[in-house]
Coordinates of N, CA and C in Angstrom, one line a residue:
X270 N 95.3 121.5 50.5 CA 94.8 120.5 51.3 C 93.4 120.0 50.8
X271 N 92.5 121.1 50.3 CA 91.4 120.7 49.5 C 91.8 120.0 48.4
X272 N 92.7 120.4 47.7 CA 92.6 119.4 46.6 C 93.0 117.7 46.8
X273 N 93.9 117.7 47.8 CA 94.2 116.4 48.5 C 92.9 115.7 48.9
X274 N 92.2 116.1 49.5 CA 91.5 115.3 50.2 C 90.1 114.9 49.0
X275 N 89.8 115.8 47.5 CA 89.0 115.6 46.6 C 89.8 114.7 46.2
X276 N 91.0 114.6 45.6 CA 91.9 113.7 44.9 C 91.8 112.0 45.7
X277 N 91.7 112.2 47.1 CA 91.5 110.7 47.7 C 90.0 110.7 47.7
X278 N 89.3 111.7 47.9 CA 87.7 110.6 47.8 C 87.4 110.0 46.5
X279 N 87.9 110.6 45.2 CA 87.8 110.1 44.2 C 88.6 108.7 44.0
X280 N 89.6 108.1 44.0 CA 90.2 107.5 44.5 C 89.7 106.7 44.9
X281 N 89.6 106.4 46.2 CA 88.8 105.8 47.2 C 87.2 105.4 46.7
X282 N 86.5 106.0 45.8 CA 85.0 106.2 45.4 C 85.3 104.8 44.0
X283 N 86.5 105.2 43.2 CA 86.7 104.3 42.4 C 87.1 102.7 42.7
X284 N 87.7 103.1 43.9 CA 88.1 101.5 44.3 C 86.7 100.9 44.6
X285 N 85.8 101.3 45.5 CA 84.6 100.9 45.6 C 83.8 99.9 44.7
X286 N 83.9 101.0 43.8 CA 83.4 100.6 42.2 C 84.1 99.2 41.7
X287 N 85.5 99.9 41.6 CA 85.8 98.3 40.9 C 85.8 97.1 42.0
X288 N 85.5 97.4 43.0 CA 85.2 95.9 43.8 C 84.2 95.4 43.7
X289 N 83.2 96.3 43.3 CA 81.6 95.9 43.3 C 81.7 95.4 41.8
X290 N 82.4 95.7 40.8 CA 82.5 95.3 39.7 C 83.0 93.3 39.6
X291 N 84.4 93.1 40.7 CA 84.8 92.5 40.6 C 83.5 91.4 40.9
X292 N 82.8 91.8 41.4 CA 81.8 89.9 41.7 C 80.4 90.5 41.1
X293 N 80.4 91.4 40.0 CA 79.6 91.3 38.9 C 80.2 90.8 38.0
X294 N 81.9 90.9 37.4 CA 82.0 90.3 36.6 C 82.6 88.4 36.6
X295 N 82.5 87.9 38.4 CA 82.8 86.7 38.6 C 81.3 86.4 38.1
X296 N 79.9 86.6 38.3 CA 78.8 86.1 38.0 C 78.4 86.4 36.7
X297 N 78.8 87.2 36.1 CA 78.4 86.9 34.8 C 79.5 85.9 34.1
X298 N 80.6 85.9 34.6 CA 81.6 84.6 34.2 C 81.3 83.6 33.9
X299 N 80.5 83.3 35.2 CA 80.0 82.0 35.5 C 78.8 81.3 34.6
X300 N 78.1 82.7 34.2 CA 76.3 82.5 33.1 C 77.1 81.9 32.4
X301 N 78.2 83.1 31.7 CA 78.6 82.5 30.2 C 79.0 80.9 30.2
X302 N 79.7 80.9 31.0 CA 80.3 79.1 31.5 C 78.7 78.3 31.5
X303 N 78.0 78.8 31.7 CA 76.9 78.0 32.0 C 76.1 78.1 30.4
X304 N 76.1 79.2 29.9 CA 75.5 79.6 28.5 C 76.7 78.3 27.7
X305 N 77.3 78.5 27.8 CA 78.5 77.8 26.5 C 78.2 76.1 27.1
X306 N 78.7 75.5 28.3 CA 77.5 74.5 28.7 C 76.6 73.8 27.9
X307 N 75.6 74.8 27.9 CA 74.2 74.5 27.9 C 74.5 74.3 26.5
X308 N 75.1 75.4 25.4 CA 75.1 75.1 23.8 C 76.3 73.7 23.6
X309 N 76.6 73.3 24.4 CA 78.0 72.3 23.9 C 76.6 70.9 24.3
X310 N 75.6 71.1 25.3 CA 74.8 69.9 25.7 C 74.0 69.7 24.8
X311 N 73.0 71.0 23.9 CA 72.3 70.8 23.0 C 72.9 70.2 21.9
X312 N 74.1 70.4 21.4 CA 74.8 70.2 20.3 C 75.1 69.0 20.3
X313 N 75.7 68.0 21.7 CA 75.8 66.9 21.8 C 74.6 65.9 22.0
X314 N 73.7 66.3 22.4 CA 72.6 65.4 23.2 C 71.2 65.4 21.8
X315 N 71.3 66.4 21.2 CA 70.5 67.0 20.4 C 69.0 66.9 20.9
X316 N 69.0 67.6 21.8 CA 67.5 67.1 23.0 C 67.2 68.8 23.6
X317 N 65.9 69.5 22.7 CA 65.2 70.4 22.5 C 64.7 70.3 23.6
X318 N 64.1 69.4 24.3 CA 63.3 69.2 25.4 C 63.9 69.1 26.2
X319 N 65.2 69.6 26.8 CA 65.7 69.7 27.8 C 65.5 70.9 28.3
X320 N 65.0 71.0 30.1 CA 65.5 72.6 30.0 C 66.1 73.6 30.7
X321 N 66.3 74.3 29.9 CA 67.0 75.3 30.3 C 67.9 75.3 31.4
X322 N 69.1 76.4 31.3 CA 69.5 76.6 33.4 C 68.8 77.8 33.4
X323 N 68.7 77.9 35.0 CA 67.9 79.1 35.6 C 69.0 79.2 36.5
X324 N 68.9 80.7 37.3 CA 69.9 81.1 38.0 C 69.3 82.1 39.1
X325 N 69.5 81.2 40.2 CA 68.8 82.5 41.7 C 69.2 83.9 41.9
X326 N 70.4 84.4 41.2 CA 71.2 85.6 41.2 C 70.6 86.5 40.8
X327 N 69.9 86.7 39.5 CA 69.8 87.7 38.6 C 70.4 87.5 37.1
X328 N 71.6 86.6 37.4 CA 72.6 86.7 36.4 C 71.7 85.7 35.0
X329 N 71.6 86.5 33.7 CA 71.0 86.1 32.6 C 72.2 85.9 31.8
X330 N 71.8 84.9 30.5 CA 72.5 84.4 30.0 C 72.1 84.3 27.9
X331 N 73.2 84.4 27.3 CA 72.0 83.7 25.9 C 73.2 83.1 25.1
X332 N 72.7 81.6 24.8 CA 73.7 81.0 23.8 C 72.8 81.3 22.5
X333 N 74.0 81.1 21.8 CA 73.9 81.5 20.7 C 74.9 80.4 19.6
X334 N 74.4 79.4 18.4 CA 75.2 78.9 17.7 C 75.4 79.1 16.6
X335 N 76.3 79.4 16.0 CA 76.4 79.6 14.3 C 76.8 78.3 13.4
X336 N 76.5 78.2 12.2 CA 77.1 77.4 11.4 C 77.7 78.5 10.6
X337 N 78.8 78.6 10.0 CA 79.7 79.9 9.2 C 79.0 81.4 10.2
X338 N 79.1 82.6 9.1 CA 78.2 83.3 9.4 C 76.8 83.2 10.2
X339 N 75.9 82.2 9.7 CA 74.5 82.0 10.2 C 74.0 81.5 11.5
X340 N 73.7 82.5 12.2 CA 72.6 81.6 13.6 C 71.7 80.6 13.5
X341 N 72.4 79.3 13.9 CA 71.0 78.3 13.8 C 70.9 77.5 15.4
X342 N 70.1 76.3 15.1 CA 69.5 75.8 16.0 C 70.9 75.1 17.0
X343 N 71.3 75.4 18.3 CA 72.1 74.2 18.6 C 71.8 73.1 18.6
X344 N 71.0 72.3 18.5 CA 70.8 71.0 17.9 C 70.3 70.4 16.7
X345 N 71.1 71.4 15.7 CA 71.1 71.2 14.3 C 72.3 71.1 14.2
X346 N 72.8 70.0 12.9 CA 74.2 69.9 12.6 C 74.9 71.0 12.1
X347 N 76.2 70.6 11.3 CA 77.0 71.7 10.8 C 77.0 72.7 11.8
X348 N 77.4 72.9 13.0 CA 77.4 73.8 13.4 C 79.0 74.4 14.0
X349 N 79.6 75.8 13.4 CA 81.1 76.2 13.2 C 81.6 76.5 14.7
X350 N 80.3 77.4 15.5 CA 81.1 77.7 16.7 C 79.7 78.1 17.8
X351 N 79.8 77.8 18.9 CA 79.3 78.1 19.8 C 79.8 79.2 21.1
X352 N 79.0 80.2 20.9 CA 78.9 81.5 22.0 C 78.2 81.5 22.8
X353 N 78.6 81.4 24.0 CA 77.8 81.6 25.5 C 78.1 83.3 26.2
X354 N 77.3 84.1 26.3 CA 77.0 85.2 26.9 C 76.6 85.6 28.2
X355 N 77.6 86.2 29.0 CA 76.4 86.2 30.5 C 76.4 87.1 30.8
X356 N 75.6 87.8 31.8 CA 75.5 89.0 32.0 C 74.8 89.4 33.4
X357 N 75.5 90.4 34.4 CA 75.1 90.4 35.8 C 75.2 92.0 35.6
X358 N 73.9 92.5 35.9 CA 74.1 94.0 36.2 C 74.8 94.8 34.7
X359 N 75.5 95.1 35.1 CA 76.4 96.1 33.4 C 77.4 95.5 33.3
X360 N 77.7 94.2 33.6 CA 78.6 93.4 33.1 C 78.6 92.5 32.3
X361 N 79.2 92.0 31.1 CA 79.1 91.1 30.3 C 80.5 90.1 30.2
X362 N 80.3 89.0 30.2 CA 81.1 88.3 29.8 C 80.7 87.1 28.8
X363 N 81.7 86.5 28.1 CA 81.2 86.3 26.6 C 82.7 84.9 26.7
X364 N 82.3 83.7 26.3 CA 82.9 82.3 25.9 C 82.5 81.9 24.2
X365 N 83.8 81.4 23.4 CA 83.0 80.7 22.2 C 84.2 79.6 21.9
X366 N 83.8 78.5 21.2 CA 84.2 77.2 20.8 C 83.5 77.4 19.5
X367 N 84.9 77.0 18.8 CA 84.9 76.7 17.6 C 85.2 75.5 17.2
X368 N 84.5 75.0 16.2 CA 85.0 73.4 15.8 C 85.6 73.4 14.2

C-alpha cells in the first residue's frame, strides 16, 4: 500500500510539472514568433532605429541572422537564414527562415 500511494504522488507531482511547463513553453513560443518577427522586419525595412519588442511577462527573446555560416547584421544584405529564440523560465523555444 506504501508503495502505491509513493508511486501516485510521484505521478501526480509530475503532472503538475508538465502543466506548469505547458504555458512556459506557450510563452516562450510566442518570444520566438516575436524574435523571428522582429528579424524578418529588420531584414525587410532595413531600419536600425526601430525599436525593439519588449514583453510584460518575463519572457526574453534573441534574434539572431546569418549569412552562410556567419552572424551578421539583420539589416545587412545577403542574409541565408533568420533565428528567433525565446525563452520563459527553463524553457526555450527556437523559429528559423531560410531564404
Amino acid at each position: 500500500m506504501l508503495t502505491s500511494i509513493v508511486i501516485g504522488g510521484i505521478l501526480i507531482s509530475n503532472q503538475i510539472r508538465q502543466a506548469g511547463n505547458i504555458a512556459s513553453s506557450a510563452k516562450a513560443l510566442y518570444a520566438a514568433d516575436a524574435a523571428l518577427e522582429w528579424g524578418m522586419y529588420q531584414f525587410y525595412k532595413q531600419d536600425a532605429s526601430a525599436g525593439a519588442p519588449s514583453f510584460t511577462n518575463n519572457s526574453t527573446y534573441t534574434t539572431l541572422c546569418y549569412s552562410g555560416s556567419s552572424v551578421v547584421s539583420c539589416t545587412g544584405g545577403n542574409i541565408t537564414d533568420i533565428v528567433g529564440k525565446g525563452n520563459f523560465g527553463k524553457v526555450s523555444r527556437a523559429f528559423q527562415i531560410s531564404f
